Amino acid sequence: MLAIRNVSKYYGTFCALKDIDLELSHGVYGLLAPNGAGKTTLIKLLVTLLFPTKGEILYNGKNILGLDEHYREQLGYLPQQFGYYKNYSPNQYLMYIAALKGIGKAEAKTRIGELLRLVALEEVAHKKMKAFSGGMIQRVGIAQAMLNDPKILILDEPTAGLDPKERVRFRNLLSELARERIVILSTHIVSDVESIAGEIIMIKDSRILYQETVEQLCQTLEGRVYETLMDYEAADDFRRRVLSLSEKQEQGRLRIRFMADGETDESWQSVRPQLEDVFLHVYRDEEAVTPG
Amino acid sequence: MRIVWMEAGKGLRSPIIIGLFMLFTAFNLFLMLSERHMKDELRVLNTIVAQTGHDMNGEGYEALGEYYTNELAKMNSITQEKIGQTYESAAAFTSSNPQLLDPDRPFTEPEVRFVQDLLVTERYYESLPAIRSQYDSLDMRTRAEVALSIMIDPTSDRVDKLVYANYNKLQDRLEVLREKGEHLHLFFQGTVYKMHSFLYDKLLGIMLLQAMVMGVLMTAQIMNHEFDHRTHLLMYATRRGRRLKVDKLGAAFLTTTLMTIMLLSVNIVAFFEMYDYSGLWDVPIGTGFLQEYDDAPLIPWWSMTFVQYLFAVLALGLVLQWIFAGLTAGIALFVRNSYFVCLLFLLLLGIGLTLFTVVPTTSLLIFWAYINPFQVLFSTPNWFMIKHVFTTYPSYEWMTVSLWSAVLAAGLWVAYRRFKRRDLV
């Protein structure tokens, strides 16, 4: 089990994370927040790239900094900015990372073959990566994260660069992997985690706002989310009164999904809240909200 | 070790390094070829040494005299037959017959070559008494006085005292050298061929500079490869973690060693293939023939043969490369960009070479201003020998590299500890 105890991280006087308390056991955890909220800082703390200013992170009751390589050998990590060597083939690249992960040559060879098959890159295993598309590079990244069959898999914005088909394939893969390990998936794309995350962690104002299941989070908006159909002329005035969650054109009129507290109207149809609604509600004042 | 080799590959496979290695080797070979015209004359010495040995103390000198007299007699029998004259020396013959190869002259090409070889033999034979007499009258204290008197900036009594003390040690060494007769061994005549500075300054000096350039580039590249390619977040979060820097340091030393050995061995083998030193490997490096300018004898601190000296120079050259690699690695533990690492190293080089200009010559600190590897690098032809007044003492080279190695090792340890506790963003 991974436990984050009272962790704060400051860069000089700037507070990136404050008093973070989390407990993570097996399953997929969706770390959901807009860009700049502190997701990457939290992840870098978890992979020992950053050191907490205050507090500690424990793995099975022991401080991860003390465990050092014994902790990191349980880790699989795909950073947000996933660098690679253009002149390496996936095979060479993964062999190098396997060495850094302490995997023997023979074992690495077999494992790399399996993983490249899994991410559908077997055909290009010996081609230089400089000719790869963003999606192919990202799949190499996913393969490297899985090299050591990690107990803790941490993926920072893993679906960036993947096309819709690859994203679905990736989600299915993660669901499969999550059975016996902790998977932390950091994203600002709600659909990436909605269907697969056992729990959603939301960060706001440098603190943990929620650590709940998708259902529990949606319940917080129960009875407050509606849809209605209106003329375009009336939309501006309406938006000032409610929080618009999504809008689409329907039969020459505007179908608007919104959140309202207190007042109701007969023309409003109450709908079941979704994670995206919660996200938009929580971060309504934040910029760079990208529901997908 | 697997990771060390993988890291080393990043440096050794670099196109820049491969390109530089080829360029430098081509340049060095060109330099060697540029002096190839001396090859025939240099060969003569090996012929003489094969006849008489190189030790010109006592019997050797007599044997050389006998050899020379016989060769002169051969020449005179030719001249007697062809032009009805004999000469006291080969020089006398050639000065009165400047157009030896003129078709109207009666001498064949092999005869002319024989005379030219005899001229060379004669020059060696006649130089020996001059060297003996020069070394007999050599006094190192006077040398120190002269060296101090021609300095632009005045020195203090304390500085003078230390300089004299060092030159007194050199005087002791000179007396041993004279006693052993090290100065009276045949070697390529420095005043004519300047083979010592050709090998140790023009070639080895430049090669060590080339090795430094490649070593610094490779070390910077290896140490900062992840930061340069933005893969650091991934690599330093693996099991190996920040200890990867230790592997990188090992790889930097390994690549520097391999590259230096390769560069030196390729070029040195080519040099000795081109210039025949076969009879001269065990000539004492203290021989008077080494001096290249009048009255500028090169007195080594230790009794070493040519080959021992060569290996000592190569060993010191390699240690210097390790120091440069260590310095670069140290900078790279603080600075993430390879280009800035190289620039900072260049800055250090500049400081090392010019530091003495800002230190007053009246202070004993002037001796310390020269104790840096860059100053050592730029004095290759005088390693382990008399050189500048502030660097003429027996321990100069080894003290400099030992001191810098120790400080560097401590500095690297501190820098690594700091890196281990540093946030990687």
PDB file of N, CA, C and O in Angstrom, chain B residues 61-118:
ATOM      1  N   TYR B  61      83.068   6.448 -28.006  1.00  0.00           N
ATOM      2  CA  TYR B  61      83.573   7.610 -28.731  1.00  0.00           C
ATOM      3  C   TYR B  61      84.741   7.203 -29.616  1.00  0.00           C
ATOM      4  O   TYR B  61      84.870   7.647 -30.759  1.00  0.00           O
ATOM      5  N   GLU B  62      85.598   6.339 -29.060  1.00  0.00           N
ATOM      6  CA  GLU B  62      86.749   5.854 -29.852  1.00  0.00           C
ATOM      7  C   GLU B  62      86.239   5.076 -31.079  1.00  0.00           C
ATOM      8  O   GLU B  62      86.757   5.243 -32.181  1.00  0.00           O
ATOM      9  N   ALA B  63      85.244   4.243 -30.840  1.00  0.00           N
ATOM     10  CA  ALA B  63      84.694   3.458 -31.951  1.00  0.00           C
ATOM     11  C   ALA B  63      84.110   4.363 -33.023  1.00  0.00           C
ATOM     12  O   ALA B  63      84.263   4.114 -34.225  1.00  0.00           O
ATOM     13  N   LEU B  64      83.424   5.440 -32.555  1.00  0.00           N
ATOM     14  CA  LEU B  64      82.854   6.386 -33.513  1.00  0.00           C
ATOM     15  C   LEU B  64      83.970   7.062 -34.315  1.00  0.00           C
ATOM     16  O   LEU B  64      83.854   7.238 -35.533  1.00  0.00           O
ATOM     17  N   GLY B  65      85.057   7.425 -33.589  1.00  0.00           N
ATOM     18  CA  GLY B  65      86.201   8.060 -34.250  1.00  0.00           C
ATOM     19  C   GLY B  65      86.763   7.138 -35.323  1.00  0.00           C
ATOM     20  O   GLY B  65      87.032   7.559 -36.456  1.00  0.00           O
ATOM     21  N   GLU B  66      86.891   5.879 -34.958  1.00  0.00           N
ATOM     22  CA  GLU B  66      87.449   4.891 -35.886  1.00  0.00           C
ATOM     23  C   GLU B  66      86.517   4.732 -37.105  1.00  0.00           C
ATOM     24  O   GLU B  66      86.979   4.717 -38.241  1.00  0.00           O
ATOM     25  N   TYR B  67      85.235   4.629 -36.816  1.00  0.00           N
ATOM     26  CA  TYR B  67      84.226   4.477 -37.881  1.00  0.00           C
ATOM     27  C   TYR B  67      84.290   5.673 -38.819  1.00  0.00           C
ATOM     28  O   TYR B  67      84.316   5.534 -40.043  1.00  0.00           O
ATOM     29  N   TYR B  68      84.345   6.872 -38.208  1.00  0.00           N
ATOM     30  CA  TYR B  68      84.376   8.106 -39.003  1.00  0.00           C
ATOM     31  C   TYR B  68      85.638   8.154 -39.867  1.00  0.00           C
ATOM     32  O   TYR B  68      85.586   8.467 -41.063  1.00  0.00           O
ATOM     33  N   THR B  69      86.779   7.798 -39.249  1.00  0.00           N
ATOM     34  CA  THR B  69      88.045   7.843 -39.984  1.00  0.00           C
ATOM     35  C   THR B  69      88.001   6.891 -41.175  1.00  0.00           C
ATOM     36  O   THR B  69      88.426   7.240 -42.271  1.00  0.00           O
ATOM     37  N   ASN B  70      87.464   5.708 -40.942  1.00  0.00           N
ATOM     38  CA  ASN B  70      87.359   4.730 -42.038  1.00  0.00           C
ATOM     39  C   ASN B  70      86.480   5.259 -43.172  1.00  0.00           C
ATOM     40  O   ASN B  70      86.818   5.124 -44.345  1.00  0.00           O
ATOM     41  N   GLU B  71      85.323   5.844 -42.771  1.00  0.00           N
ATOM     42  CA  GLU B  71      84.394   6.366 -43.782  1.00  0.00           C
ATOM     43  C   GLU B  71      85.015   7.524 -44.542  1.00  0.00           C
ATOM     44  O   GLU B  71      84.844   7.649 -45.757  1.00  0.00           O
ATOM     45  N   LEU B  72      85.792   8.368 -43.800  1.00  0.00           N
ATOM     46  CA  LEU B  72      86.462   9.502 -44.434  1.00  0.00           C
ATOM     47  C   LEU B  72      87.514   8.991 -45.436  1.00  0.00           C
ATOM     48  O   LEU B  72      87.675   9.547 -46.537  1.00  0.00           O
ATOM     49  N   ALA B  73      88.197   7.925 -45.035  1.00  0.00           N
ATOM     50  CA  ALA B  73      89.210   7.341 -45.920  1.00  0.00           C
ATOM     51  C   ALA B  73      88.548   6.829 -47.205  1.00  0.00           C
ATOM     52  O   ALA B  73      89.067   7.008 -48.300  1.00  0.00           O
ATOM     53  N   LYS B  74      87.350   6.196 -47.009  1.00  0.00           N
ATOM     54  CA  LYS B  74      86.616   5.707 -48.186  1.00  0.00           C
ATOM     55  C   LYS B  74      86.295   6.880 -49.118  1.00  0.00           C
ATOM     56  O   LYS B  74      86.416   6.785 -50.340  1.00  0.00           O
ATOM     57  N   MET B  75      85.850   7.991 -48.503  1.00  0.00           N
ATOM     58  CA  MET B  75      85.492   9.170 -49.307  1.00  0.00           C
ATOM     59  C   MET B  75      86.723   9.674 -50.071  1.00  0.00           C
ATOM     60  O   MET B  75      86.659   9.986 -51.270  1.00  0.00           O
ATOM     61  N   ASN B  76      87.842   9.744 -49.345  1.00  0.00           N
ATOM     62  CA  ASN B  76      89.045  10.260 -49.986  1.00  0.00           C
ATOM     63  C   ASN B  76      89.534   9.355 -51.122  1.00  0.00           C
ATOM     64  O   ASN B  76      90.087   9.842 -52.098  1.00  0.00           O
ATOM     65  N   SER B  77      89.313   8.050 -50.983  1.00  0.00           N
ATOM     66  CA  SER B  77      89.727   7.166 -52.080  1.00  0.00           C
ATOM     67  C   SER B  77      88.868   7.435 -53.327  1.00  0.00           C
ATOM     68  O   SER B  77      89.344   7.376 -54.448  1.00  0.00           O
ATOM     69  N   ILE B  78      87.593   7.775 -53.078  1.00  0.00           N
ATOM     70  CA  ILE B  78      86.711   8.116 -54.217  1.00  0.00           C
ATOM     71  C   ILE B  78      87.172   9.426 -54.858  1.00  0.00           C
ATOM     72  O   ILE B  78      87.335   9.517 -56.083  1.00  0.00           O
ATOM     73  N   THR B  79      87.379  10.450 -53.984  1.00  0.00           N
ATOM     74  CA  THR B  79      87.749  11.768 -54.533  1.00  0.00           C
ATOM     75  C   THR B  79      89.111  11.704 -55.228  1.00  0.00           C
ATOM     76  O   THR B  79      89.332  12.343 -56.247  1.00  0.00           O
ATOM     77  N   GLN B  80      90.020  10.878 -54.646  1.00  0.00           N
ATOM     78  CA  GLN B  80      91.353  10.713 -55.250  1.00  0.00           C
ATOM     79  C   GLN B  80      91.209  10.139 -56.660  1.00  0.00           C
ATOM     80  O   GLN B  80      91.824  10.619 -57.610  1.00  0.00           O
ATOM     81  N   GLU B  81      90.326   9.138 -56.742  1.00  0.00           N
ATOM     82  CA  GLU B  81      90.158   8.462 -58.028  1.00  0.00           C
ATOM     83  C   GLU B  81      89.471   9.365 -59.064  1.00  0.00           C
ATOM     84  O   GLU B  81      89.847   9.405 -60.225  1.00  0.00           O
ATOM     85  N   LYS B  82      88.434  10.110 -58.554  1.00  0.00           N
ATOM     86  CA  LYS B  82      87.640  10.887 -59.503  1.00  0.00           C
ATOM     87  C   LYS B  82      88.208  12.262 -59.835  1.00  0.00           C
ATOM     88  O   LYS B  82      88.146  12.714 -60.976  1.00  0.00           O
ATOM     89  N   ILE B  83      88.741  12.968 -58.785  1.00  0.00           N
ATOM     90  CA  ILE B  83      89.216  14.335 -59.073  1.00  0.00           C
ATOM     91  C   ILE B  83      90.661  14.562 -58.633  1.00  0.00           C
ATOM     92  O   ILE B  83      91.163  15.697 -58.632  1.00  0.00           O
ATOM     93  N   GLY B  84      91.287  13.478 -58.143  1.00  0.00           N
ATOM     94  CA  GLY B  84      92.700  13.545 -57.815  1.00  0.00           C
ATOM     95  C   GLY B  84      93.014  14.365 -56.574  1.00  0.00           C
ATOM     96  O   GLY B  84      94.089  14.925 -56.427  1.00  0.00           O
ATOM     97  N   GLN B  85      92.026  14.461 -55.663  1.00  0.00           N
ATOM     98  CA  GLN B  85      92.239  15.245 -54.426  1.00  0.00           C
ATOM     99  C   GLN B  85      91.744  14.498 -53.209  1.00  0.00           C
ATOM    100  O   GLN B  85      90.851  13.650 -53.323  1.00  0.00           O
ATOM    101  N   THR B  86      92.309  14.827 -52.032  1.00  0.00           N
ATOM    102  CA  THR B  86      91.776  14.302 -50.765  1.00  0.00           C
ATOM    103  C   THR B  86      91.448  15.495 -49.873  1.00  0.00           C
ATOM    104  O   THR B  86      91.949  16.597 -50.094  1.00  0.00           O
ATOM    105  N   TYR B  87      90.572  15.184 -48.830  1.00  0.00           N
ATOM    106  CA  TYR B  87      90.105  16.284 -47.964  1.00  0.00           C
ATOM    107  C   TYR B  87      90.228  15.890 -46.490  1.00  0.00           C
ATOM    108  O   TYR B  87      90.201  14.707 -46.155  1.00  0.00           O
ATOM    109  N   GLU B  88      90.275  16.940 -45.626  1.00  0.00           N
ATOM    110  CA  GLU B  88      90.399  16.696 -44.174  1.00  0.00           C
ATOM    111  C   GLU B  88      89.064  16.267 -43.577  1.00  0.00           C
ATOM    112  O   GLU B  88      89.026  15.617 -42.548  1.00  0.00           O
ATOM    113  N   SER B  89      88.021  16.693 -44.237  1.00  0.00           N
ATOM    114  CA  SER B  89      86.686  16.343 -43.726  1.00  0.00           C
ATOM    115  C   SER B  89      85.692  16.317 -44.876  1.00  0.00           C
ATOM    116  O   SER B  89      85.971  16.860 -45.954  1.00  0.00           O
ATOM    117  N   ALA B  90      84.540  15.728 -44.595  1.00  0.00           N
ATOM    118  CA  ALA B  90      83.475  15.705 -45.605  1.00  0.00           C
ATOM    119  C   ALA B  90      82.980  17.111 -45.862  1.00  0.00           C
ATOM    120  O   ALA B  90      82.644  17.464 -47.003  1.00  0.00           O
ATOM    121  N   ALA B  91      82.933  17.912 -44.798  1.00  0.00           N
ATOM    122  CA  ALA B  91      82.470  19.298 -44.937  1.00  0.00           C
ATOM    123  C   ALA B  91      83.396  20.068 -45.871  1.00  0.00           C
ATOM    124  O   ALA B  91      82.938  20.857 -46.717  1.00  0.00           O
ATOM    125  N   ALA B  92      84.696  19.841 -45.724  1.00  0.00           N
ATOM    126  CA  ALA B  92      85.662  20.531 -46.571  1.00  0.00           C
ATOM    127  C   ALA B  92      85.451  20.136 -48.031  1.00  0.00           C
ATOM    128  O   ALA B  92      85.505  20.973 -48.929  1.00  0.00           O
ATOM    129  N   PHE B  93      85.170  18.853 -48.267  1.00  0.00           N
ATOM    130  CA  PHE B  93      84.935  18.376 -49.635  1.00  0.00           C
ATOM    131  C   PHE B  93      83.682  19.019 -50.234  1.00  0.00           C
ATOM    132  O   PHE B  93      83.698  19.563 -51.335  1.00  0.00           O
ATOM    133  N   THR B  94      82.566  18.960 -49.469  1.00  0.00           N
ATOM    134  CA  THR B  94      81.304  19.476 -50.035  1.00  0.00           C
ATOM    135  C   THR B  94      81.345  20.991 -50.198  1.00  0.00           C
ATOM    136  O   THR B  94      80.752  21.518 -51.144  1.00  0.00           O
ATOM    137  N   SER B  95      82.056  21.697 -49.324  1.00  0.00           N
ATOM    138  CA  SER B  95      82.087  23.158 -49.479  1.00  0.00           C
ATOM    139  C   SER B  95      82.889  23.558 -50.720  1.00  0.00           C
ATOM    140  O   SER B  95      82.582  24.564 -51.353  1.00  0.00           O
ATOM    141  N   SER B  96      83.868  22.743 -51.072  1.00  0.00           N
ATOM    142  CA  SER B  96      84.632  23.093 -52.274  1.00  0.00           C
ATOM    143  C   SER B  96      84.018  22.456 -53.534  1.00  0.00           C
ATOM    144  O   SER B  96      84.454  22.737 -54.637  1.00  0.00           O
ATOM    145  N   ASN B  97      83.055  21.580 -53.351  1.00  0.00           N
ATOM    146  CA  ASN B  97      82.362  20.957 -54.494  1.00  0.00           C
ATOM    147  C   ASN B  97      80.845  21.069 -54.314  1.00  0.00           C
ATOM    148  O   ASN B  97      80.155  20.075 -54.074  1.00  0.00           O
ATOM    149  N   PRO B  98      80.306  22.288 -54.409  1.00  0.00           N
ATOM    150  CA  PRO B  98      78.876  22.465 -54.083  1.00  0.00           C
ATOM    151  C   PRO B  98      77.929  21.758 -55.060  1.00  0.00           C
ATOM    152  O   PRO B  98      76.829  21.426 -54.685  1.00  0.00           O
ATOM    153  N   GLN B  99      78.307  21.535 -56.253  1.00  0.00           N
ATOM    154  CA  GLN B  99      77.412  20.928 -57.238  1.00  0.00           C
ATOM    155  C   GLN B  99      77.729  19.441 -57.424  1.00  0.00           C
ATOM    156  O   GLN B  99      78.054  18.989 -58.525  1.00  0.00           O
ATOM    157  N   LEU B 100      77.634  18.681 -56.352  1.00  0.00           N
ATOM    158  CA  LEU B 100      78.041  17.277 -56.422  1.00  0.00           C
ATOM    159  C   LEU B 100      77.255  16.465 -57.445  1.00  0.00           C
ATOM    160  O   LEU B 100      77.773  15.554 -58.075  1.00  0.00           O
ATOM    161  N   LEU B 101      75.965  16.802 -57.585  1.00  0.00           N
ATOM    162  CA  LEU B 101      75.136  15.997 -58.487  1.00  0.00           C
ATOM    163  C   LEU B 101      75.066  16.567 -59.907  1.00  0.00           C
ATOM    164  O   LEU B 101      74.309  16.071 -60.734  1.00  0.00           O
ATOM    165  N   ASP B 102      75.831  17.588 -60.144  1.00  0.00           N
ATOM    166  CA  ASP B 102      75.882  18.180 -61.493  1.00  0.00           C
ATOM    167  C   ASP B 102      76.294  17.093 -62.495  1.00  0.00           C
ATOM    168  O   ASP B 102      77.251  16.358 -62.247  1.00  0.00           O
ATOM    169  N   PRO B 103      75.577  16.959 -63.621  1.00  0.00           N
ATOM    170  CA  PRO B 103      75.911  15.894 -64.581  1.00  0.00           C
ATOM    171  C   PRO B 103      77.362  15.969 -65.080  1.00  0.00           C
ATOM    172  O   PRO B 103      77.938  14.955 -65.475  1.00  0.00           O
ATOM    173  N   ASP B 104      77.908  17.192 -65.024  1.00  0.00           N
ATOM    174  CA  ASP B 104      79.315  17.319 -65.473  1.00  0.00           C
ATOM    175  C   ASP B 104      80.312  16.800 -64.446  1.00  0.00           C
ATOM    176  O   ASP B 104      81.477  16.577 -64.758  1.00  0.00           O
ATOM    177  N   ARG B 105      79.839  16.637 -63.203  1.00  0.00           N
ATOM    178  CA  ARG B 105      80.743  16.146 -62.147  1.00  0.00           C
ATOM    179  C   ARG B 105      80.878  14.634 -62.294  1.00  0.00           C
ATOM    180  O   ARG B 105      79.970  13.952 -62.774  1.00  0.00           O
ATOM    181  N   PRO B 106      81.952  14.099 -61.856  1.00  0.00           N
ATOM    182  CA  PRO B 106      82.196  12.663 -62.086  1.00  0.00           C
ATOM    183  C   PRO B 106      81.574  11.729 -61.045  1.00  0.00           C
ATOM    184  O   PRO B 106      81.768  10.520 -61.113  1.00  0.00           O
ATOM    185  N   PHE B 107      80.808  12.252 -60.046  1.00  0.00           N
ATOM    186  CA  PHE B 107      80.331  11.387 -58.956  1.00  0.00           C
ATOM    187  C   PHE B 107      78.976  10.753 -59.249  1.00  0.00           C
ATOM    188  O   PHE B 107      78.093  11.414 -59.799  1.00  0.00           O
ATOM    189  N   THR B 108      78.902   9.499 -58.891  1.00  0.00           N
ATOM    190  CA  THR B 108      77.627   8.792 -59.094  1.00  0.00           C
ATOM    191  C   THR B 108      76.686   9.129 -57.937  1.00  0.00           C
ATOM    192  O   THR B 108      77.121   9.648 -56.896  1.00  0.00           O
ATOM    193  N   GLU B 109      75.414   8.796 -58.115  1.00  0.00           N
ATOM    194  CA  GLU B 109      74.414   9.075 -57.063  1.00  0.00           C
ATOM    195  C   GLU B 109      74.720   8.355 -55.752  1.00  0.00           C
ATOM    196  O   GLU B 109      74.660   8.969 -54.678  1.00  0.00           O
ATOM    197  N   PRO B 110      75.082   7.059 -55.785  1.00  0.00           N
ATOM    198  CA  PRO B 110      75.423   6.394 -54.513  1.00  0.00           C
ATOM    199  C   PRO B 110      76.632   7.042 -53.831  1.00  0.00           C
ATOM    200  O   PRO B 110      76.686   7.111 -52.601  1.00  0.00           O
ATOM    201  N   GLU B 111      77.551   7.534 -54.615  1.00  0.00           N
ATOM    202  CA  GLU B 111      78.728   8.199 -54.019  1.00  0.00           C
ATOM    203  C   GLU B 111      78.313   9.493 -53.319  1.00  0.00           C
ATOM    204  O   GLU B 111      78.785   9.800 -52.229  1.00  0.00           O
ATOM    205  N   VAL B 112      77.436  10.218 -53.967  1.00  0.00           N
ATOM    206  CA  VAL B 112      76.960  11.478 -53.355  1.00  0.00           C
ATOM    207  C   VAL B 112      76.229  11.173 -52.053  1.00  0.00           C
ATOM    208  O   VAL B 112      76.428  11.835 -51.036  1.00  0.00           O
ATOM    209  N   ARG B 113      75.376  10.118 -52.090  1.00  0.00           N
ATOM    210  CA  ARG B 113      74.629   9.748 -50.875  1.00  0.00           C
ATOM    211  C   ARG B 113      75.599   9.330 -49.766  1.00  0.00           C
ATOM    212  O   ARG B 113      75.410   9.667 -48.598  1.00  0.00           O
ATOM    213  N   PHE B 114      76.647   8.643 -50.150  1.00  0.00           N
ATOM    214  CA  PHE B 114      77.656   8.220 -49.174  1.00  0.00           C
ATOM    215  C   PHE B 114      78.294   9.452 -48.504  1.00  0.00           C
ATOM    216  O   PHE B 114      78.463   9.504 -47.290  1.00  0.00           O
ATOM    217  N   VAL B 115      78.591  10.450 -49.314  1.00  0.00           N
ATOM    218  CA  VAL B 115      79.211  11.681 -48.780  1.00  0.00           C
ATOM    219  C   VAL B 115      78.239  12.404 -47.856  1.00  0.00           C
ATOM    220  O   VAL B 115      78.614  12.899 -46.791  1.00  0.00           O
ATOM    221  N   GLN B 116      76.960  12.432 -48.273  1.00  0.00           N
ATOM    222  CA  GLN B 116      75.954  13.108 -47.424  1.00  0.00           C
ATOM    223  C   GLN B 116      75.835  12.403 -46.073  1.00  0.00           C
ATOM    224  O   GLN B 116      75.761  13.051 -45.029  1.00  0.00           O
ATOM    225  N   ASP B 117      75.837  11.090 -46.090  1.00  0.00           N
ATOM    226  CA  ASP B 117      75.772  10.326 -44.839  1.00  0.00           C
ATOM    227  C   ASP B 117      77.003  10.610 -43.980  1.00  0.00           C
ATOM    228  O   ASP B 117      76.923  10.740 -42.756  1.00  0.00           O
ATOM    229  N   LEU B 118      78.148  10.703 -44.665  1.00  0.00           N
ATOM    230  CA  LEU B 118      79.398  10.967 -43.925  1.00  0.00           C
ATOM    231  C   LEU B 118      79.355  12.351 -43.276  1.00  0.00           C
ATOM    232  O   LEU B 118      79.844  12.532 -42.153  1.00  0.00           O
TER     233      LEU B 118
END
